[in-house]
mmCIF file with all atom_site columns, C-alpha atoms in Angstrom:
data_model
loop_
_atom_site.group_PDB
_atom_site.id
_atom_site.type_symbol
_atom_site.label_atom_id
_atom_site.label_alt_id
_atom_site.label_comp_id
_atom_site.label_asym_id
_atom_site.label_entity_id
_atom_site.label_seq_id
_atom_site.pdbx_PDB_ins_code
_atom_site.Cartn_x
_atom_site.Cartn_y
_atom_site.Cartn_z
_atom_site.occupancy
_atom_site.B_iso_or_equiv
_atom_site.pdbx_formal_charge
_atom_site.auth_seq_id
_atom_site.auth_comp_id
_atom_site.auth_asym_id
_atom_site.auth_atom_id
_atom_site.pdbx_PDB_model_num
ATOM 1   C CA . MET F 1 1   ? 13.933 -39.982 -14.201 1.00 73.00 ? 93  MET F CA 1
ATOM 2   C CA . THR F 1 2   ? 14.054 -36.765 -16.228 1.00 68.00 ? 94  THR F CA 1
ATOM 3   C CA . VAL F 1 3   ? 15.005 -33.488 -14.597 1.00 57.00 ? 95  VAL F CA 1
ATOM 4   C CA . LYS F 1 4   ? 13.811 -30.342 -16.309 1.00 55.00 ? 96  LYS F CA 1
ATOM 5   C CA . PRO F 1 5   ? 15.060 -26.896 -15.267 1.00 57.00 ? 97  PRO F CA 1
ATOM 6   C CA . GLN F 1 6   ? 12.522 -24.217 -14.440 1.00 62.00 ? 98  GLN F CA 1
ATOM 7   C CA . ASP F 1 7   ? 11.548 -21.989 -17.326 1.00 67.00 ? 99  ASP F CA 1
ATOM 8   C CA . PRO F 1 8   ? 12.930 -18.444 -17.189 1.00 65.00 ? 100 PRO F CA 1
ATOM 9   C CA . ALA F 1 9   ? 10.707 -15.651 -15.963 1.00 69.00 ? 101 ALA F CA 1
ATOM 10  C CA . LEU F 1 10  ? 8.438  -14.007 -18.509 1.00 73.00 ? 102 LEU F CA 1
ATOM 11  C CA . ILE F 1 11  ? 7.486  -10.704 -16.901 1.00 80.00 ? 103 ILE F CA 1
ATOM 12  C CA . GLY F 1 12  ? 4.467  -9.206  -18.656 1.00 79.00 ? 104 GLY F CA 1
ATOM 13  C CA . ARG F 1 13  ? 4.129  -6.195  -16.350 1.00 84.00 ? 105 ARG F CA 1
ATOM 14  C CA . PHE F 1 14  ? 6.313  -4.630  -13.697 1.00 88.00 ? 106 PHE F CA 1
ATOM 15  C CA . VAL F 1 15  ? 4.732  -1.325  -12.699 1.00 90.00 ? 107 VAL F CA 1
ATOM 16  C CA . ALA F 1 16  ? 4.155  1.000   -9.773  1.00 92.00 ? 108 ALA F CA 1
ATOM 17  C CA . GLY F 1 17  ? 1.601  3.709   -9.152  1.00 90.00 ? 109 GLY F CA 1
ATOM 18  C CA . PRO F 1 18  ? -0.257 5.592   -6.457  1.00 90.00 ? 110 PRO F CA 1
ATOM 19  C CA . LYS F 1 19  ? -2.006 3.421   -3.877  1.00 89.00 ? 111 LYS F CA 1
ATOM 20  C CA . GLY F 1 20  ? -5.721 3.360   -4.681  1.00 82.00 ? 112 GLY F CA 1
ATOM 21  C CA . GLY F 1 21  ? -5.134 3.578   -8.449  1.00 78.00 ? 113 GLY F CA 1
ATOM 22  C CA . ASN F 1 22  ? -5.794 0.781   -10.902 1.00 76.00 ? 114 ASN F CA 1
ATOM 23  C CA . LEU F 1 23  ? -2.254 0.592   -12.335 1.00 78.00 ? 115 LEU F CA 1
ATOM 24  C CA . GLY F 1 24  ? -3.490 1.007   -15.885 1.00 73.00 ? 116 GLY F CA 1
ATOM 25  C CA . ARG F 1 25  ? -1.245 2.473   -18.548 1.00 71.00 ? 117 ARG F CA 1
ATOM 26  C CA . ALA F 1 26  ? -2.093 6.111   -17.699 1.00 73.00 ? 118 ALA F CA 1
ATOM 27  C CA . ASP F 1 27  ? -1.643 5.823   -13.933 1.00 73.00 ? 119 ASP F CA 1
ATOM 28  C CA . SER F 1 28  ? 1.416  3.613   -13.563 1.00 77.00 ? 120 SER F CA 1
ATOM 29  C CA . THR F 1 29  ? 5.083  3.669   -14.461 1.00 77.00 ? 121 THR F CA 1
ATOM 30  C CA . PRO F 1 30  ? 6.560  4.915   -16.695 1.00 80.00 ? 122 PRO F CA 1
ATOM 31  C CA . ASN F 1 31  ? 3.666  7.312   -17.390 1.00 83.00 ? 123 ASN F CA 1
ATOM 32  C CA . VAL F 1 32  ? 3.035  8.510   -13.838 1.00 89.00 ? 124 VAL F CA 1
ATOM 33  C CA . THR F 1 33  ? 5.161  10.630  -11.534 1.00 92.00 ? 125 THR F CA 1
ATOM 34  C CA . VAL F 1 34  ? 4.800  10.179  -7.775  1.00 94.00 ? 126 VAL F CA 1
ATOM 35  C CA . ARG F 1 35  ? 5.648  12.632  -5.022  1.00 95.00 ? 127 ARG F CA 1
ATOM 36  C CA . PRO F 1 36  ? 8.190  11.960  -2.286  1.00 97.00 ? 128 PRO F CA 1
ATOM 37  C CA . GLY F 1 37  ? 6.399  10.439  0.702   1.00 96.00 ? 129 GLY F CA 1
ATOM 38  C CA . ALA F 1 38  ? 3.559  9.010   -1.436  1.00 95.00 ? 130 ALA F CA 1
ATOM 39  C CA . GLU F 1 39  ? 2.179  5.524   -0.879  1.00 96.00 ? 131 GLU F CA 1
ATOM 40  C CA . ILE F 1 40  ? 2.596  3.348   -3.957  1.00 95.00 ? 132 ILE F CA 1
ATOM 41  C CA . VAL F 1 41  ? 1.580  -0.128  -5.061  1.00 94.00 ? 133 VAL F CA 1
ATOM 42  C CA . VAL F 1 42  ? 4.078  -2.265  -6.945  1.00 94.00 ? 134 VAL F CA 1
ATOM 43  C CA . LEU F 1 43  ? 2.766  -5.010  -9.224  1.00 92.00 ? 135 LEU F CA 1
ATOM 44  C CA . LEU F 1 44  ? 4.666  -7.698  -11.084 1.00 91.00 ? 136 LEU F CA 1
ATOM 45  C CA . ALA F 1 45  ? 2.966  -10.192 -13.404 1.00 89.00 ? 137 ALA F CA 1
ATOM 46  C CA . ASP F 1 46  ? 4.969  -13.292 -14.382 1.00 88.00 ? 138 ASP F CA 1
ATOM 47  C CA . VAL F 1 47  ? 3.582  -15.538 -17.125 1.00 85.00 ? 139 VAL F CA 1
ATOM 48  C CA . VAL F 1 48  ? 5.962  -18.343 -16.122 1.00 83.00 ? 140 VAL F CA 1
ATOM 49  C CA . PRO F 1 49  ? 6.452  -18.039 -12.349 1.00 85.00 ? 141 PRO F CA 1
ATOM 50  C CA . ALA F 1 50  ? 8.651  -20.379 -10.388 1.00 83.00 ? 142 ALA F CA 1
ATOM 51  C CA . PRO F 1 51  ? 6.226  -22.874 -8.834  1.00 82.00 ? 143 PRO F CA 1
ATOM 52  C CA . ASP F 1 52  ? 7.466  -22.397 -5.284  1.00 85.00 ? 144 ASP F CA 1
ATOM 53  C CA . GLU F 1 53  ? 7.873  -18.605 -5.095  1.00 87.00 ? 145 GLU F CA 1
ATOM 54  C CA . GLU F 1 54  ? 5.014  -17.149 -3.071  1.00 92.00 ? 146 GLU F CA 1
ATOM 55  C CA . SER F 1 55  ? 6.694  -13.756 -2.686  1.00 92.00 ? 147 SER F CA 1
ATOM 56  C CA . LEU F 1 56  ? 9.456  -11.664 -4.245  1.00 91.00 ? 148 LEU F CA 1
ATOM 57  C CA . THR F 1 57  ? 11.558 -8.782  -2.936  1.00 93.00 ? 149 THR F CA 1
ATOM 58  C CA . VAL F 1 58  ? 11.703 -5.402  -4.666  1.00 95.00 ? 150 VAL F CA 1
ATOM 59  C CA . LYS F 1 59  ? 14.646 -3.130  -3.891  1.00 96.00 ? 151 LYS F CA 1
ATOM 60  C CA . SER F 1 60  ? 15.020 0.541   -4.733  1.00 97.00 ? 152 SER F CA 1
ATOM 61  C CA . PRO F 1 61  ? 16.855 3.591   -3.448  1.00 97.00 ? 153 PRO F CA 1
ATOM 62  C CA . ALA F 1 62  ? 13.433 5.313   -3.616  1.00 97.00 ? 154 ALA F CA 1
ATOM 63  C CA . LEU F 1 63  ? 12.064 3.111   -0.819  1.00 97.00 ? 155 LEU F CA 1
ATOM 64  C CA . HIS F 1 64  ? 12.927 2.954   2.878   1.00 95.00 ? 156 HIS F CA 1
ATOM 65  C CA . GLY F 1 65  ? 13.938 -0.679  2.535   1.00 95.00 ? 157 GLY F CA 1
ATOM 66  C CA . PRO F 1 66  ? 13.129 -3.866  0.629   1.00 96.00 ? 158 PRO F CA 1
ATOM 67  C CA . LEU F 1 67  ? 9.469  -4.396  -0.315  1.00 96.00 ? 159 LEU F CA 1
ATOM 68  C CA . THR F 1 68  ? 7.895  -7.851  -0.323  1.00 95.00 ? 160 THR F CA 1
ATOM 69  C CA . VAL F 1 69  ? 5.367  -8.409  -3.107  1.00 95.00 ? 161 VAL F CA 1
ATOM 70  C CA . GLU F 1 70  ? 3.154  -11.482 -2.714  1.00 95.00 ? 162 GLU F CA 1
ATOM 71  C CA . LYS F 1 71  ? 0.755  -13.691 -4.619  1.00 92.00 ? 163 LYS F CA 1
ATOM 72  C CA . ASP F 1 72  ? -2.910 -13.132 -3.685  1.00 90.00 ? 164 ASP F CA 1
ATOM 73  C CA . SER F 1 73  ? -2.018 -9.805  -2.081  1.00 91.00 ? 165 SER F CA 1
ATOM 74  C CA . PRO F 1 74  ? -4.753 -7.444  -0.899  1.00 91.00 ? 166 PRO F CA 1
ATOM 75  C CA . ASP F 1 75  ? -2.738 -4.795  -2.804  1.00 89.00 ? 167 ASP F CA 1
ATOM 76  C CA . ASP F 1 76  ? -3.505 -6.468  -6.153  1.00 85.00 ? 168 ASP F CA 1
ATOM 77  C CA . PRO F 1 77  ? -5.743 -3.866  -7.819  1.00 79.00 ? 169 PRO F CA 1
ATOM 78  C CA . GLY F 1 78  ? -7.604 -6.558  -9.767  1.00 75.00 ? 170 GLY F CA 1
ATOM 79  C CA . CYS F 1 79  ? -5.162 -6.827  -12.642 1.00 61.00 ? 171 CYS F CA 1
ATOM 80  C CA . LYS F 1 80  ? -6.919 -8.024  -15.747 1.00 59.00 ? 172 LYS F CA 1
ATOM 81  C CA . CYS F 1 81  ? -4.086 -10.382 -16.611 1.00 60.00 ? 173 CYS F CA 1
ATOM 82  C CA . ASP F 1 82  ? -5.966 -12.695 -18.933 1.00 66.00 ? 174 ASP F CA 1
ATOM 83  C CA . ASP F 1 83  ? -2.743 -14.325 -20.114 1.00 72.00 ? 175 ASP F CA 1
ATOM 84  C CA . GLY F 1 84  ? -2.564 -16.621 -17.083 1.00 78.00 ? 176 GLY F CA 1
ATOM 85  C CA . SER F 1 85  ? 0.071  -14.519 -15.321 1.00 85.00 ? 177 SER F CA 1
ATOM 86  C CA . THR F 1 86  ? 0.728  -14.873 -11.638 1.00 88.00 ? 178 THR F CA 1
ATOM 87  C CA . VAL F 1 87  ? 0.406  -11.457 -10.015 1.00 90.00 ? 179 VAL F CA 1
ATOM 88  C CA . TYR F 1 88  ? 2.618  -10.332 -7.133  1.00 92.00 ? 180 TYR F CA 1
ATOM 89  C CA . ALA F 1 89  ? 1.726  -7.054  -5.413  1.00 94.00 ? 181 ALA F CA 1
ATOM 90  C CA . GLY F 1 90  ? 2.603  -4.989  -2.363  1.00 95.00 ? 182 GLY F CA 1
ATOM 91  C CA . HIS F 1 91  ? 2.722  -1.409  -1.172  1.00 96.00 ? 183 HIS F CA 1
ATOM 92  C CA . ALA F 1 92  ? 5.355  0.924   0.226   1.00 96.00 ? 184 ALA F CA 1
ATOM 93  C CA . THR F 1 93  ? 5.954  4.572   0.980   1.00 96.00 ? 185 THR F CA 1
ATOM 94  C CA . VAL F 1 94  ? 8.374  6.481   -1.208  1.00 97.00 ? 186 VAL F CA 1
ATOM 95  C CA . ARG F 1 95  ? 11.116 8.162   0.810   1.00 96.00 ? 187 ARG F CA 1
ATOM 96  C CA . ASP F 1 96  ? 10.154 11.764  1.535   1.00 94.00 ? 188 ASP F CA 1
ATOM 97  C CA . ASP F 1 97  ? 13.715 13.087  1.236   1.00 95.00 ? 189 ASP F CA 1
ATOM 98  C CA . LEU F 1 98  ? 14.184 12.226  -2.450  1.00 95.00 ? 190 LEU F CA 1
ATOM 99  C CA . ARG F 1 99  ? 15.320 14.693  -5.040  1.00 95.00 ? 191 ARG F CA 1
ATOM 100 C CA . PRO F 1 100 ? 13.357 14.751  -8.303  1.00 96.00 ? 192 PRO F CA 1
ATOM 101 C CA . GLY F 1 101 ? 14.510 12.009  -10.615 1.00 96.00 ? 193 GLY F CA 1
ATOM 102 C CA . THR F 1 102 ? 14.021 8.497   -11.896 1.00 96.00 ? 194 THR F CA 1
ATOM 103 C CA . TYR F 1 103 ? 14.741 5.609   -9.549  1.00 97.00 ? 195 TYR F CA 1
ATOM 104 C CA . ALA F 1 104 ? 15.121 1.926   -10.386 1.00 96.00 ? 196 ALA F CA 1
ATOM 105 C CA . LEU F 1 105 ? 12.826 -0.706  -8.856  1.00 96.00 ? 197 LEU F CA 1
ATOM 106 C CA . THR F 1 106 ? 14.567 -4.081  -9.100  1.00 95.00 ? 198 THR F CA 1
ATOM 107 C CA . VAL F 1 107 ? 13.208 -7.547  -8.389  1.00 92.00 ? 199 VAL F CA 1
ATOM 108 C CA . VAL F 1 108 ? 15.031 -10.873 -8.543  1.00 88.00 ? 200 VAL F CA 1
ATOM 109 C CA . SER F 1 109 ? 12.871 -13.908 -9.203  1.00 86.00 ? 201 SER F CA 1
ATOM 110 C CA . HIS F 1 110 ? 13.264 -17.590 -10.030 1.00 81.00 ? 202 HIS F CA 1
ATOM 111 C CA . HIS F 1 111 ? 15.568 -18.096 -7.062  1.00 75.00 ? 203 HIS F CA 1
ATOM 112 C CA . GLY F 1 112 ? 18.111 -15.562 -8.253  1.00 77.00 ? 204 GLY F CA 1
ATOM 113 C CA . GLN F 1 113 ? 18.010 -16.526 -11.911 1.00 81.00 ? 205 GLN F CA 1
ATOM 114 C CA . SER F 1 114 ? 16.017 -13.586 -13.317 1.00 84.00 ? 206 SER F CA 1
ATOM 115 C CA . THR F 1 115 ? 16.312 -9.853  -12.645 1.00 89.00 ? 207 THR F CA 1
ATOM 116 C CA . SER F 1 116 ? 13.715 -7.301  -13.790 1.00 91.00 ? 208 SER F CA 1
ATOM 117 C CA . THR F 1 117 ? 13.807 -3.523  -13.458 1.00 93.00 ? 209 THR F CA 1
ATOM 118 C CA . ALA F 1 118 ? 11.160 -0.817  -13.695 1.00 93.00 ? 210 ALA F CA 1
ATOM 119 C CA . GLN F 1 119 ? 11.618 2.931   -13.425 1.00 94.00 ? 211 GLN F CA 1
ATOM 120 C CA . LEU F 1 120 ? 9.833  5.135   -10.873 1.00 95.00 ? 212 LEU F CA 1
ATOM 121 C CA . LYS F 1 121 ? 9.644  8.875   -11.563 1.00 95.00 ? 213 LYS F CA 1
ATOM 122 C CA . VAL F 1 122 ? 9.616  11.079  -8.466  1.00 96.00 ? 214 VAL F CA 1
ATOM 123 C CA . ALA F 1 123 ? 8.972  14.839  -8.468  1.00 95.00 ? 215 ALA F CA 1
ATOM 124 C CA . GLY F 1 124 ? 7.034  17.528  -6.642  1.00 94.00 ? 216 GLY F CA 1
ATOM 125 C CA . GLU F 1 125 ? 6.613  18.582  -3.068  1.00 93.00 ? 217 GLU F CA 1
ATOM 126 C CA . PRO F 1 126 ? 6.759  15.819  -0.445  1.00 93.00 ? 218 PRO F CA 1
ATOM 127 C CA . VAL F 1 127 ? 3.476  14.384  0.775   1.00 90.00 ? 219 VAL F CA 1
ATOM 128 C CA . THR F 1 128 ? 3.047  15.187  4.434   1.00 76.00 ? 220 THR F CA 1
ATOM 129 C CA . SER F 1 129 ? 1.024  13.202  6.915   1.00 57.00 ? 221 SER F CA 1
ATOM 130 C CA . ARG F 1 130 ? 0.455  16.176  9.182   1.00 51.00 ? 222 ARG F CA 1
ATOM 131 C CA . ARG F 1 131 ? -3.108 17.355  9.446   1.00 48.00 ? 223 ARG F CA 1
ATOM 132 C CA . PRO F 1 132 ? -4.150 20.897  10.386  1.00 48.00 ? 224 PRO F CA 1
#
């Protein structure tokens, strides 16, 4: 019997952008700035995913808590990943008490063997959910 270790992660994209966007280059990190309190979608595309990881956890001081991104998520904006990547997606609300700045989004995949980081720029007035 031959035992082969899992290949390391090969993250092609790790981006975030406003919910409802398409997460293209112009409307996702690092090119987009989101407001405190905004809803965002986080997308990670792994060319060599671990075969038994259906979801991953994204952590960031910009979020209220850990975010689970999943395969076959309804939050996947239809990524045109024609390289065979497995897409993980999910959505969260940015904390509304953040000061302007850049915040790390960090995900650990391959059962703790691979760590990837993206940067989320936050600025502007907080989004409010109150309606007149």
